[in-house]
Short mmCIF file of C-alpha atoms and ligand atoms in Angstrom, two decimals:
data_model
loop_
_atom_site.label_atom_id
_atom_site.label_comp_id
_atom_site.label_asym_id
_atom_site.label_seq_id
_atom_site.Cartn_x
_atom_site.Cartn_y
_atom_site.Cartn_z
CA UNK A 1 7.08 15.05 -34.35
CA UNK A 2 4.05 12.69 -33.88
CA UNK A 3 6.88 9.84 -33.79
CA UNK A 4 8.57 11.08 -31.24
CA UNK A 5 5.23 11.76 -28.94
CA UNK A 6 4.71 8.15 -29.28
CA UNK A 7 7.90 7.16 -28.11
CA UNK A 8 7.78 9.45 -25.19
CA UNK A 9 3.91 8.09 -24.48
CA UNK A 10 5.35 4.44 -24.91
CA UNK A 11 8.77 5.36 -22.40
CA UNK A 12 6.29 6.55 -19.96
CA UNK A 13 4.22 3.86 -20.37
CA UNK A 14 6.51 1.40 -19.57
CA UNK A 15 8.08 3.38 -16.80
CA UNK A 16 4.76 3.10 -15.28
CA UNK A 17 3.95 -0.58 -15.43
CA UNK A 18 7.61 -1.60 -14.58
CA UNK A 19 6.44 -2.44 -10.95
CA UNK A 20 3.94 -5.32 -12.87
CA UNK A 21 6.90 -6.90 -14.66
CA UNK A 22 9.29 -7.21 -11.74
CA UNK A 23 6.20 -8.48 -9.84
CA UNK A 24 5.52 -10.59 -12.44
CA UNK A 25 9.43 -12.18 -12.97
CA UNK A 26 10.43 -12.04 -9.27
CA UNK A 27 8.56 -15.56 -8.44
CA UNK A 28 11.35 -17.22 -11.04
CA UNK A 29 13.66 -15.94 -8.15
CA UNK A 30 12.54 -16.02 -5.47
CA UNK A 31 9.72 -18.57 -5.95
CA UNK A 32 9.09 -22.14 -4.85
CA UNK A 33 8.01 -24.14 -2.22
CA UNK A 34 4.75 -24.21 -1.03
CA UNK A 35 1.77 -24.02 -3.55
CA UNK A 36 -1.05 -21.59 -3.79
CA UNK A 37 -3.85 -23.92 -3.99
CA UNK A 38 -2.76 -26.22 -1.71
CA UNK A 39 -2.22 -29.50 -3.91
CA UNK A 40 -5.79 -29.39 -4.31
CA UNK A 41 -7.79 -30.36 -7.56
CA UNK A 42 -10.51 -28.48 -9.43
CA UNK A 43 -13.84 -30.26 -10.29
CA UNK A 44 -12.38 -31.19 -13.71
CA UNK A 45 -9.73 -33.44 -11.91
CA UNK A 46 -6.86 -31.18 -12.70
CA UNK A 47 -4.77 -28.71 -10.27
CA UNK A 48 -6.33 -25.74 -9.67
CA UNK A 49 -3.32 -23.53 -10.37
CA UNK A 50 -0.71 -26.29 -10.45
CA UNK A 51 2.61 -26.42 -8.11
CA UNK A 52 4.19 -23.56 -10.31
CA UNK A 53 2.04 -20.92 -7.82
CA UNK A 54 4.03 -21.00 -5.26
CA UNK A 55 3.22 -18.83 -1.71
CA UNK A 56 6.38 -17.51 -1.50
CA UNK A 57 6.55 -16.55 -5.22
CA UNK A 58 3.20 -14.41 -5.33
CA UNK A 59 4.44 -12.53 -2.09
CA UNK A 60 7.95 -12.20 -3.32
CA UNK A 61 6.29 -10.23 -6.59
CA UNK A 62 4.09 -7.98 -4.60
CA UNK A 63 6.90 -6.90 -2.03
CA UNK A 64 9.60 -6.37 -4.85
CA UNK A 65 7.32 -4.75 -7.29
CA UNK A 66 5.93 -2.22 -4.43
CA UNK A 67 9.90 -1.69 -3.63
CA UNK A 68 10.68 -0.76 -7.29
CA UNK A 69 7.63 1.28 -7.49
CA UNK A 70 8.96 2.91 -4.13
CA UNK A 71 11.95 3.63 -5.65
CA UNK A 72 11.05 4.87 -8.87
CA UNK A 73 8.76 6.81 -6.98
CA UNK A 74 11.28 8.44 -5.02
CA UNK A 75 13.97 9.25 -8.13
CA UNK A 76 10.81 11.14 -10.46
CA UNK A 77 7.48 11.17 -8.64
CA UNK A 78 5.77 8.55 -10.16
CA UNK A 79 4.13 5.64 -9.99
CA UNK A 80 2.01 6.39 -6.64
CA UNK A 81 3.23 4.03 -4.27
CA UNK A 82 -0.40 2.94 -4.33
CA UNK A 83 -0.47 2.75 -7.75
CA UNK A 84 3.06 0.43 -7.99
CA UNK A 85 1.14 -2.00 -4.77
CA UNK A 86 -2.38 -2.05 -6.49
CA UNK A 87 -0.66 -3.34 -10.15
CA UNK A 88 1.55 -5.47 -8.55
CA UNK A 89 -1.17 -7.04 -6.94
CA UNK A 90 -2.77 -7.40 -9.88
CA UNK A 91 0.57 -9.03 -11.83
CA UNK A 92 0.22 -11.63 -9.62
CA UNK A 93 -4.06 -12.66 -8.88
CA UNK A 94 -3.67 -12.25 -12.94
CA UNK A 95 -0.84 -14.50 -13.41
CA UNK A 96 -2.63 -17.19 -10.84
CA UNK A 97 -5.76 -16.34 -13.24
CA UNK A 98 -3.68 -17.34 -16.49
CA UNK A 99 -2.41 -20.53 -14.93
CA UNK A 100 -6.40 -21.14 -13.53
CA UNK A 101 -7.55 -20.55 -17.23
CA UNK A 102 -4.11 -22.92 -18.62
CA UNK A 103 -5.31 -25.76 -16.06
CA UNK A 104 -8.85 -25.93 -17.17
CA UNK A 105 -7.65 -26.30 -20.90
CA UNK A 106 -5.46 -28.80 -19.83
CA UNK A 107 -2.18 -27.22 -20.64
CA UNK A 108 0.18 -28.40 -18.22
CA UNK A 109 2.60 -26.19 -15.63
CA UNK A 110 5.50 -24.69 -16.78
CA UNK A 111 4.26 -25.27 -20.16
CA UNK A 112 3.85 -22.49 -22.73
CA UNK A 113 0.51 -20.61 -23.90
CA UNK A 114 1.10 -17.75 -26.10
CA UNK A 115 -1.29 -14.43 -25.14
CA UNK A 116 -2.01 -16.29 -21.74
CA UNK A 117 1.44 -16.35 -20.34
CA UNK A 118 1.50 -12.58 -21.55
CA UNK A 119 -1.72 -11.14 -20.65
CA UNK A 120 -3.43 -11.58 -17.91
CA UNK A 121 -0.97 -10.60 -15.55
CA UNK A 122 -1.16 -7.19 -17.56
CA UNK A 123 -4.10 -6.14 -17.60
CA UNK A 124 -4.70 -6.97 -14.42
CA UNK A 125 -2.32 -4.69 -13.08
CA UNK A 126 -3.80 -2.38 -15.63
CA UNK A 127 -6.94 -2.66 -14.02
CA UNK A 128 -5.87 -2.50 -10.27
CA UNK A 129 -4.06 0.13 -10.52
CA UNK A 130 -6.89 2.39 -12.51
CA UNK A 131 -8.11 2.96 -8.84
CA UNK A 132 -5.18 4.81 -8.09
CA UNK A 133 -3.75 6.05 -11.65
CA UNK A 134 -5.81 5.77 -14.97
CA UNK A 135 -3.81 5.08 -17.94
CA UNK A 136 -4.91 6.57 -20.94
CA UNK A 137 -6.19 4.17 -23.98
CA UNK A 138 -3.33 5.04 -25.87
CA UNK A 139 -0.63 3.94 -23.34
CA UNK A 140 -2.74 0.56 -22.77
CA UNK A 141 -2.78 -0.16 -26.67
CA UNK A 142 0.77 0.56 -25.87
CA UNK A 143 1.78 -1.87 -23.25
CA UNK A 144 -0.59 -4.54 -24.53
CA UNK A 145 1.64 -4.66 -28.16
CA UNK A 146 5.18 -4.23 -26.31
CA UNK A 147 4.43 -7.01 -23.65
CA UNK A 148 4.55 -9.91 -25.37
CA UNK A 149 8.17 -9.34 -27.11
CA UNK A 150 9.09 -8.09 -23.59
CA UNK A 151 8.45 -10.98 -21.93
CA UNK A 152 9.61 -13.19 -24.79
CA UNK A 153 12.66 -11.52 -24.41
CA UNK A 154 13.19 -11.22 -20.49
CA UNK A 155 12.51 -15.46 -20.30
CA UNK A 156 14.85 -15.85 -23.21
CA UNK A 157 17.25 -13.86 -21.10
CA UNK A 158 16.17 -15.65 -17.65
CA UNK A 159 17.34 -18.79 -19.61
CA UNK A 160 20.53 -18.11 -20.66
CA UNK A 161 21.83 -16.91 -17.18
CA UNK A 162 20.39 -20.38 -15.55
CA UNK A 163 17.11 -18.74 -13.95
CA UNK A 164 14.66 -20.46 -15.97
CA UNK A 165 14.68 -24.53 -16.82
CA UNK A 166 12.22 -23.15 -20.01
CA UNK A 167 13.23 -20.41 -22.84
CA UNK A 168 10.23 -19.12 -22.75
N1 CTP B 201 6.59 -18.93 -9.45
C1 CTP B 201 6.29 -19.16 -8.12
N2 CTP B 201 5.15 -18.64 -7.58
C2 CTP B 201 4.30 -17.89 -8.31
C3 CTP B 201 4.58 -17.64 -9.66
C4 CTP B 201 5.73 -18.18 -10.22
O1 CTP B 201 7.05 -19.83 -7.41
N3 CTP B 201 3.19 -17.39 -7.70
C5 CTP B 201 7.85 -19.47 -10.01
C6 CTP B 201 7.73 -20.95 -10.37
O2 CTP B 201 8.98 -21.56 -10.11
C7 CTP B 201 7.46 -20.90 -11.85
C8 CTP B 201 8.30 -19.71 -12.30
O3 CTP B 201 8.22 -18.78 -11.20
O4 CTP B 201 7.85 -22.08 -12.50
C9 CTP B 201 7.84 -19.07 -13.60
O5 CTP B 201 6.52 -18.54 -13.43
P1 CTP B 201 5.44 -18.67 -14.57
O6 CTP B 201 6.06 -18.70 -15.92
O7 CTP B 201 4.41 -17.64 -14.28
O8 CTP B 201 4.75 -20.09 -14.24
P2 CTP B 201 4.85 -21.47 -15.04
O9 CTP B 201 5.97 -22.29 -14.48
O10 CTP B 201 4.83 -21.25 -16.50
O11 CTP B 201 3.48 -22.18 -14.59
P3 CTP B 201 2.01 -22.01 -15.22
O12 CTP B 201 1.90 -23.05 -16.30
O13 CTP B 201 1.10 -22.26 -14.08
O14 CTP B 201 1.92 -20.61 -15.77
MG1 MG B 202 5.56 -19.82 -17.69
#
């Protein structure tokens, strides 16, 4: 019984934050071009996001997350369509915050950072979106175990059909 509350807690919890991961993967698509920060160099004499952050990409996430939250929306009533705009605003100033944080310690673009690739992106869509939709503690501890293999998975995936130059 207890089992199968926490699969049902963990189905809804990913239901929820599915307009975060599309935000987060649709730059790989639809990404490129020009960057975020503009070329320009932090104090430290490295990029300040690197040319990965791409204009196009970080709009491409909010506008296709916010459509899949729309949609989902639509078919059972939730997320909010506020809710699925705040987190994927959040996927992607969090992502641009993981690459900030990779640059300063020197780790290179496009190259791999365990937990930092994986995180901040979540939780900041977890915190956006708690304007709009609180998630309870349970469904967080949730999300923050299952994201990692997730996205493990979905770049090993991206890989193998020619999206990604990188497995991971
Ligand atoms: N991308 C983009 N614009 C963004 C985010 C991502 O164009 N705002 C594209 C880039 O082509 C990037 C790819 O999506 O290479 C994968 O994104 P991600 O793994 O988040 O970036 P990395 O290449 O690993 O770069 P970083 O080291 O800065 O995280
Ligand atoms: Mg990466």
């Amino acid at each position: 019984m207890a089992s199968s509350k926490a699969l049902l807690e963990l189905l809804q919890a990913l239901w929820f934050i599915l307009p975060a991961y599309v935000s987060n993967a649709a730059p790989v698509i639809f990404g490129g071009g020009f960057p975020l920060d503009l070329n320009r160099k932090w104090f430290d004499g490295r990029p300040i996001l690197g040319k990965n952050k791409t204009v196009r990409g970080f709009f491409s996430g909010v506008v296709l997350g916010t459509l899949v939250g729309l949609l989902q929306f639509n078919l059972i009533g939730n997320p909010t369509p506020t809710a699925s705009f705040l987190m994927s605003l959040g996927a992607m100033i969090g992502d641009c915050t993981g690459s900030f944080i990779k640059r300063r310690l020197g780790i290179e673009s496009g190259r791999k950072a365990p937990l930092l690739d994986q995180y901040p992106f979540l939780m900041f869509a977890i915190i956006f979106t708690y304007l709009d939709t609180p998630l309870s503690l349970t469904k967080i501890a949730f999300l923050l175990l299952i994201t990692p293999p997730i996205h493990l998975l979905t770049n090993k995936v991206a890989y193998l059909l020619g999206l990604k130059s990188c497995s991971w």
